[in-house]
Amino acid sequence: MRVDFDPEALGRNAFYKLLTSVVVPRPIAWVSTVSADGTANLAPHSFFTVSSVQPPIVQFSSVGRKDSLRNVEETGEFVVNLAPEHLFEQINATATDFPRGTGEFDAVGIAREPSLRVKPPRVADSPVALECVVHSTVGFGDSTVVFGRVVHVAVSEAVLDDGHPEVRRLRPLARLGKDEWGTVGEVREIKRIRFADWPGSGE
């Protein structure tokens, strides 16, 4: 037995809560930007993923017109900082609806470091930073998807295993439904099966 939901009948807010409770876990883009007047902004966005590898494009969605969106429209640059488990409370605090012009780095007390290729600073204690320039934006109703071309990646040596980022060291947070967050639990490994190795494929 299933329960059926009609997005139109349910309404925007109720369907938002339903959708974000079933599309889980969602990786978090902790996006740092700089406004035209130089104020550094930092906010978590859980509608985030990789769009393309060649060219390297990542995307995040701004639900509503938030400072992150305004700043990337003004300056064309942003940084996606990995949201690590040990900064859980600070990440949540940067989602506060501070007034326009308030810098979350200073308001929350988050250490920053300069980026190499773009103006927005990186989160100093985040193990990974993807420095991006805006490729394009696409609007959908009350949301805007921002596509960014990755121009530089900085990874902490502490999370590398034989030169490759290791998820147990990265300890990324994920967003779930309601006010729930997820951490890395059991990690399982399995190799993808080639058709040539599929039982009966050679018959």
PDB file of C-alpha atoms in Angstrom:
ATOM      1  CA  MET A   1       0.000   0.000   0.000  1.00  0.00           C
ATOM      2  CA  ARG A   2       1.346   3.413  -0.995  1.00  0.00           C
ATOM      3  CA  VAL A   3       0.163   6.937  -0.172  1.00  0.00           C
ATOM      4  CA  ASP A   4      -0.204   9.211  -3.226  1.00  0.00           C
ATOM      5  CA  PHE A   5       0.733  12.902  -3.225  1.00  0.00           C
ATOM      6  CA  ASP A   6      -0.226  15.466  -5.865  1.00  0.00           C
ATOM      7  CA  PRO A   7       2.299  18.372  -5.952  1.00  0.00           C
ATOM      8  CA  GLU A   8      -0.373  20.823  -7.101  1.00  0.00           C
ATOM      9  CA  ALA A   9      -2.845  19.810  -4.405  1.00  0.00           C
ATOM     10  CA  LEU A  10      -0.215  19.655  -1.677  1.00  0.00           C
ATOM     11  CA  GLY A  11       1.136  23.167  -2.231  1.00  0.00           C
ATOM     12  CA  ARG A  12       4.660  24.535  -2.446  1.00  0.00           C
ATOM     13  CA  ASN A  13       5.833  24.367   1.190  1.00  0.00           C
ATOM     14  CA  ALA A  14       4.335  20.988   2.005  1.00  0.00           C
ATOM     15  CA  PHE A  15       5.732  19.473  -1.183  1.00  0.00           C
ATOM     16  CA  TYR A  16       9.149  21.029  -0.472  1.00  0.00           C
ATOM     17  CA  LYS A  17       9.201  19.207   2.878  1.00  0.00           C
ATOM     18  CA  LEU A  18       8.160  15.955   1.210  1.00  0.00           C
ATOM     19  CA  LEU A  19      10.681  16.220  -1.624  1.00  0.00           C
ATOM     20  CA  THR A  20      13.622  17.072   0.627  1.00  0.00           C
ATOM     21  CA  SER A  21      12.733  14.168   2.927  1.00  0.00           C
ATOM     22  CA  VAL A  22      12.947  11.583   0.145  1.00  0.00           C
ATOM     23  CA  VAL A  23      15.780  12.971  -2.000  1.00  0.00           C
ATOM     24  CA  VAL A  24      18.395  12.066   0.605  1.00  0.00           C
ATOM     25  CA  PRO A  25      21.174  12.275   1.515  1.00  0.00           C
ATOM     26  CA  ARG A  26      22.093  15.514  -0.242  1.00  0.00           C
ATOM     27  CA  PRO A  27      25.703  16.765  -0.291  1.00  0.00           C
ATOM     28  CA  ILE A  28      26.197  20.321   0.914  1.00  0.00           C
ATOM     29  CA  ALA A  29      27.861  23.087  -1.058  1.00  0.00           C
ATOM     30  CA  TRP A  30      29.134  25.533   1.572  1.00  0.00           C
ATOM     31  CA  VAL A  31      29.306  28.459  -0.833  1.00  0.00           C
ATOM     32  CA  SER A  32      31.504  31.478  -0.196  1.00  0.00           C
ATOM     33  CA  THR A  33      30.998  34.588  -2.277  1.00  0.00           C
ATOM     34  CA  VAL A  34      31.902  38.276  -2.182  1.00  0.00           C
ATOM     35  CA  SER A  35      29.448  41.083  -2.865  1.00  0.00           C
ATOM     36  CA  ALA A  36      30.260  43.965  -5.181  1.00  0.00           C
ATOM     37  CA  ASP A  37      31.121  46.094  -2.123  1.00  0.00           C
ATOM     38  CA  GLY A  38      33.515  43.450  -0.783  1.00  0.00           C
ATOM     39  CA  THR A  39      31.442  41.724   1.925  1.00  0.00           C
ATOM     40  CA  ALA A  40      32.292  38.019   2.206  1.00  0.00           C
ATOM     41  CA  ASN A  41      29.219  35.772   2.371  1.00  0.00           C
ATOM     42  CA  LEU A  42      29.027  32.104   3.359  1.00  0.00           C
ATOM     43  CA  ALA A  43      25.952  29.859   3.163  1.00  0.00           C
ATOM     44  CA  PRO A  44      25.127  26.132   2.855  1.00  0.00           C
ATOM     45  CA  HIS A  45      23.168  24.906  -0.170  1.00  0.00           C
ATOM     46  CA  SER A  46      21.969  21.294  -0.216  1.00  0.00           C
ATOM     47  CA  PHE A  47      20.755  21.271  -3.832  1.00  0.00           C
ATOM     48  CA  PHE A  48      24.268  20.569  -5.118  1.00  0.00           C
ATOM     49  CA  THR A  49      25.983  18.168  -7.504  1.00  0.00           C
ATOM     50  CA  VAL A  50      28.513  17.672 -10.312  1.00  0.00           C
ATOM     51  CA  SER A  51      27.205  18.627 -13.754  1.00  0.00           C
ATOM     52  CA  SER A  52      30.154  17.842 -16.016  1.00  0.00           C
ATOM     53  CA  VAL A  53      33.753  16.650 -15.797  1.00  0.00           C
ATOM     54  CA  GLN A  54      35.030  18.049 -19.121  1.00  0.00           C
ATOM     55  CA  PRO A  55      34.590  20.944 -18.780  1.00  0.00           C
ATOM     56  CA  PRO A  56      34.529  20.676 -14.978  1.00  0.00           C
ATOM     57  CA  ILE A  57      31.163  22.104 -13.921  1.00  0.00           C
ATOM     58  CA  VAL A  58      29.414  21.948 -10.556  1.00  0.00           C
ATOM     59  CA  GLN A  59      25.983  23.327  -9.755  1.00  0.00           C
ATOM     60  CA  PHE A  60      24.011  24.540  -6.769  1.00  0.00           C
ATOM     61  CA  SER A  61      20.501  25.908  -6.514  1.00  0.00           C
ATOM     62  CA  SER A  62      19.443  29.018  -4.653  1.00  0.00           C
ATOM     63  CA  VAL A  63      15.876  28.611  -3.433  1.00  0.00           C
ATOM     64  CA  GLY A  64      14.756  32.218  -3.482  1.00  0.00           C
ATOM     65  CA  ARG A  65      17.041  35.191  -4.070  1.00  0.00           C
ATOM     66  CA  LYS A  66      19.680  34.718  -1.397  1.00  0.00           C
ATOM     67  CA  ASP A  67      22.951  36.606  -0.993  1.00  0.00           C
ATOM     68  CA  SER A  68      24.916  33.775  -2.607  1.00  0.00           C
ATOM     69  CA  LEU A  69      22.917  34.198  -5.802  1.00  0.00           C
ATOM     70  CA  ARG A  70      23.067  37.991  -5.812  1.00  0.00           C
ATOM     71  CA  ASN A  71      26.830  37.913  -5.288  1.00  0.00           C
ATOM     72  CA  VAL A  72      27.572  35.421  -8.069  1.00  0.00           C
ATOM     73  CA  GLU A  73      25.417  37.486 -10.404  1.00  0.00           C
ATOM     74  CA  GLU A  74      27.374  40.629  -9.440  1.00  0.00           C
ATOM     75  CA  THR A  75      30.897  39.181  -9.457  1.00  0.00           C
ATOM     76  CA  GLY A  76      30.785  35.892 -11.413  1.00  0.00           C
ATOM     77  CA  GLU A  77      32.794  33.918  -8.846  1.00  0.00           C
ATOM     78  CA  PHE A  78      32.248  31.570  -5.907  1.00  0.00           C
ATOM     79  CA  VAL A  79      33.916  28.814  -3.897  1.00  0.00           C
ATOM     80  CA  VAL A  80      32.319  25.514  -2.898  1.00  0.00           C
ATOM     81  CA  ASN A  81      33.795  24.467   0.446  1.00  0.00           C
ATOM     82  CA  LEU A  82      33.231  20.900   1.621  1.00  0.00           C
ATOM     83  CA  ALA A  83      31.005  20.871   4.727  1.00  0.00           C
ATOM     84  CA  PRO A  84      32.874  18.675   7.254  1.00  0.00           C
ATOM     85  CA  GLU A  85      31.323  17.018  10.273  1.00  0.00           C
ATOM     86  CA  HIS A  86      33.442  18.857  12.839  1.00  0.00           C
ATOM     87  CA  LEU A  87      32.045  22.228  11.687  1.00  0.00           C
ATOM     88  CA  PHE A  88      28.416  21.096  12.001  1.00  0.00           C
ATOM     89  CA  GLU A  89      27.233  23.944  14.250  1.00  0.00           C
ATOM     90  CA  GLN A  90      29.051  26.645  12.275  1.00  0.00           C
ATOM     91  CA  ILE A  91      27.626  25.362   8.984  1.00  0.00           C
ATOM     92  CA  ASN A  92      24.122  25.448  10.421  1.00  0.00           C
ATOM     93  CA  ALA A  93      24.719  28.955  11.816  1.00  0.00           C
ATOM     94  CA  THR A  94      25.659  30.292   8.369  1.00  0.00           C
ATOM     95  CA  ALA A  95      22.147  29.369   7.195  1.00  0.00           C
ATOM     96  CA  THR A  96      20.766  32.100   9.495  1.00  0.00           C
ATOM     97  CA  ASP A  97      18.844  34.782   7.605  1.00  0.00           C
ATOM     98  CA  PHE A  98      21.260  37.579   8.449  1.00  0.00           C
ATOM     99  CA  PRO A  99      20.427  41.007   6.973  1.00  0.00           C
ATOM    100  CA  ARG A 100      21.864  41.846   3.559  1.00  0.00           C
ATOM    101  CA  GLY A 101      25.404  43.141   4.013  1.00  0.00           C
ATOM    102  CA  THR A 102      26.228  40.969   7.048  1.00  0.00           C
ATOM    103  CA  GLY A 103      29.266  38.762   6.478  1.00  0.00           C
ATOM    104  CA  GLU A 104      28.804  35.246   7.849  1.00  0.00           C
ATOM    105  CA  PHE A 105      32.540  34.650   8.216  1.00  0.00           C
ATOM    106  CA  ASP A 106      32.692  37.424  10.810  1.00  0.00           C
ATOM    107  CA  ALA A 107      29.211  36.960  12.312  1.00  0.00           C
ATOM    108  CA  VAL A 108      29.746  33.250  12.992  1.00  0.00           C
ATOM    109  CA  GLY A 109      33.499  33.470  13.641  1.00  0.00           C
ATOM    110  CA  ILE A 110      34.799  31.304  10.804  1.00  0.00           C
ATOM    111  CA  ALA A 111      38.446  31.478   9.787  1.00  0.00           C
ATOM    112  CA  ARG A 112      39.096  32.245   6.136  1.00  0.00           C
ATOM    113  CA  GLU A 113      42.039  31.955   3.781  1.00  0.00           C
ATOM    114  CA  PRO A 114      42.621  33.511   0.348  1.00  0.00           C
ATOM    115  CA  SER A 115      41.702  31.574  -2.758  1.00  0.00           C
ATOM    116  CA  LEU A 116      44.238  31.108  -5.538  1.00  0.00           C
ATOM    117  CA  ARG A 117      42.167  31.913  -8.663  1.00  0.00           C
ATOM    118  CA  VAL A 118      39.039  33.762  -7.466  1.00  0.00           C
ATOM    119  CA  LYS A 119      38.239  36.621  -5.084  1.00  0.00           C
ATOM    120  CA  PRO A 120      35.879  34.881  -2.601  1.00  0.00           C
ATOM    121  CA  PRO A 121      37.834  33.431   0.337  1.00  0.00           C
ATOM    122  CA  ARG A 122      37.971  29.753   1.233  1.00  0.00           C
ATOM    123  CA  VAL A 123      36.938  28.324   4.610  1.00  0.00           C
ATOM    124  CA  ALA A 124      40.297  27.693   6.255  1.00  0.00           C
ATOM    125  CA  ASP A 125      39.149  24.611   8.193  1.00  0.00           C
ATOM    126  CA  SER A 126      37.315  22.966   5.297  1.00  0.00           C
ATOM    127  CA  PRO A 127      39.374  20.115   3.783  1.00  0.00           C
ATOM    128  CA  VAL A 128      38.333  20.833   0.166  1.00  0.00           C
ATOM    129  CA  ALA A 129      37.664  24.005  -1.810  1.00  0.00           C
ATOM    130  CA  LEU A 130      36.432  24.186  -5.401  1.00  0.00           C
ATOM    131  CA  GLU A 131      37.173  27.625  -6.815  1.00  0.00           C
ATOM    132  CA  CYS A 132      34.639  28.460  -9.530  1.00  0.00           C
ATOM    133  CA  VAL A 133      33.706  31.070 -12.089  1.00  0.00           C
ATOM    134  CA  VAL A 134      30.082  31.278 -13.150  1.00  0.00           C
ATOM    135  CA  HIS A 135      29.331  29.406 -16.360  1.00  0.00           C
ATOM    136  CA  SER A 136      25.614  30.177 -16.519  1.00  0.00           C
ATOM    137  CA  THR A 137      22.425  30.340 -14.471  1.00  0.00           C
ATOM    138  CA  VAL A 138      18.973  28.919 -15.162  1.00  0.00           C
ATOM    139  CA  GLY A 139      15.791  29.984 -13.394  1.00  0.00           C
ATOM    140  CA  PHE A 140      13.004  27.597 -12.415  1.00  0.00           C
ATOM    141  CA  GLY A 141      10.098  29.317 -10.675  1.00  0.00           C
ATOM    142  CA  ASP A 142      11.371  30.589  -7.324  1.00  0.00           C
ATOM    143  CA  SER A 143      14.773  28.897  -7.693  1.00  0.00           C
ATOM    144  CA  THR A 144      17.936  29.551  -9.700  1.00  0.00           C
ATOM    145  CA  VAL A 145      20.508  26.930 -10.632  1.00  0.00           C
ATOM    146  CA  VAL A 146      24.055  28.293 -10.710  1.00  0.00           C
ATOM    147  CA  PHE A 147      26.550  26.424 -12.882  1.00  0.00           C
ATOM    148  CA  GLY A 148      30.195  27.078 -12.059  1.00  0.00           C
ATOM    149  CA  ARG A 149      33.319  26.087 -13.970  1.00  0.00           C
ATOM    150  CA  VAL A 150      35.910  24.757 -11.540  1.00  0.00           C
ATOM    151  CA  VAL A 151      39.175  26.619 -12.142  1.00  0.00           C
ATOM    152  CA  HIS A 152      41.114  25.350  -9.124  1.00  0.00           C
ATOM    153  CA  VAL A 153      40.786  22.667  -6.437  1.00  0.00           C
ATOM    154  CA  ALA A 154      42.573  22.813  -3.072  1.00  0.00           C
ATOM    155  CA  VAL A 155      42.615  19.671  -0.914  1.00  0.00           C
ATOM    156  CA  SER A 156      44.118  19.270   2.553  1.00  0.00           C
ATOM    157  CA  GLU A 157      46.954  16.752   2.714  1.00  0.00           C
ATOM    158  CA  ALA A 158      45.363  15.334   5.873  1.00  0.00           C
ATOM    159  CA  VAL A 159      42.440  13.831   3.920  1.00  0.00           C
ATOM    160  CA  LEU A 160      44.494  12.275   1.126  1.00  0.00           C
ATOM    161  CA  ASP A 161      45.250   8.567   0.932  1.00  0.00           C
ATOM    162  CA  ASP A 162      47.824   7.780  -1.737  1.00  0.00           C
ATOM    163  CA  GLY A 163      47.032  11.107  -3.360  1.00  0.00           C
ATOM    164  CA  HIS A 164      43.273  10.615  -3.424  1.00  0.00           C
ATOM    165  CA  PRO A 165      40.638  12.111  -1.055  1.00  0.00           C
ATOM    166  CA  GLU A 166      39.383   9.461   1.383  1.00  0.00           C
ATOM    167  CA  VAL A 167      35.777   9.783   2.540  1.00  0.00           C
ATOM    168  CA  ARG A 168      36.460   8.580   6.101  1.00  0.00           C
ATOM    169  CA  ARG A 169      38.926  11.454   6.453  1.00  0.00           C
ATOM    170  CA  LEU A 170      36.751  14.006   4.670  1.00  0.00           C
ATOM    171  CA  ARG A 171      33.797  13.288   6.997  1.00  0.00           C
ATOM    172  CA  PRO A 172      31.294  15.208   4.832  1.00  0.00           C
ATOM    173  CA  LEU A 173      27.921  16.187   6.224  1.00  0.00           C
ATOM    174  CA  ALA A 174      24.728  15.648   4.253  1.00  0.00           C
ATOM    175  CA  ARG A 175      21.260  17.158   4.540  1.00  0.00           C
ATOM    176  CA  LEU A 176      18.236  14.977   5.121  1.00  0.00           C
ATOM    177  CA  GLY A 177      14.612  15.954   5.732  1.00  0.00           C
ATOM    178  CA  LYS A 178      13.229  18.431   8.291  1.00  0.00           C
ATOM    179  CA  ASP A 179      16.096  19.606  10.541  1.00  0.00           C
ATOM    180  CA  GLU A 180      17.998  16.353  10.108  1.00  0.00           C
ATOM    181  CA  TRP A 181      21.610  16.004   8.985  1.00  0.00           C
ATOM    182  CA  GLY A 182      23.584  12.886   8.109  1.00  0.00           C
ATOM    183  CA  THR A 183      27.171  11.811   8.652  1.00  0.00           C
ATOM    184  CA  VAL A 184      29.274   9.143   6.967  1.00  0.00           C
ATOM    185  CA  GLY A 185      28.245   5.796   8.405  1.00  0.00           C
ATOM    186  CA  GLU A 186      29.120   2.385   7.023  1.00  0.00           C
ATOM    187  CA  VAL A 187      31.086   2.634   3.782  1.00  0.00           C
ATOM    188  CA  ARG A 188      30.594  -0.289   1.378  1.00  0.00           C
ATOM    189  CA  GLU A 189      32.639  -1.041  -1.720  1.00  0.00           C
ATOM    190  CA  ILE A 190      31.659  -3.032  -4.802  1.00  0.00           C
ATOM    191  CA  LYS A 191      33.105  -3.070  -8.305  1.00  0.00           C
ATOM    192  CA  ARG A 192      30.895  -2.361 -11.300  1.00  0.00           C
ATOM    193  CA  ILE A 193      30.258  -5.523 -13.355  1.00  0.00           C
ATOM    194  CA  ARG A 194      31.361  -5.470 -16.987  1.00  0.00           C
ATOM    195  CA  PHE A 195      28.967  -7.106 -19.425  1.00  0.00           C
ATOM    196  CA  ALA A 196      31.829  -9.389 -20.513  1.00  0.00           C
ATOM    197  CA  ASP A 197      31.849 -10.784 -16.962  1.00  0.00           C
ATOM    198  CA  TRP A 198      28.057 -11.096 -16.670  1.00  0.00           C
ATOM    199  CA  PRO A 199      26.947 -14.714 -16.199  1.00  0.00           C
ATOM    200  CA  GLY A 200      25.955 -16.184 -19.546  1.00  0.00           C
ATOM    201  CA  SER A 201      27.192 -13.230 -21.606  1.00  0.00           C
ATOM    202  CA  GLY A 202      29.614 -15.404 -23.558  1.00  0.00           C
ATOM    203  CA  GLU A 203      27.124 -18.064 -24.483  1.00  0.00           C
TER     204      GLU A 203
END
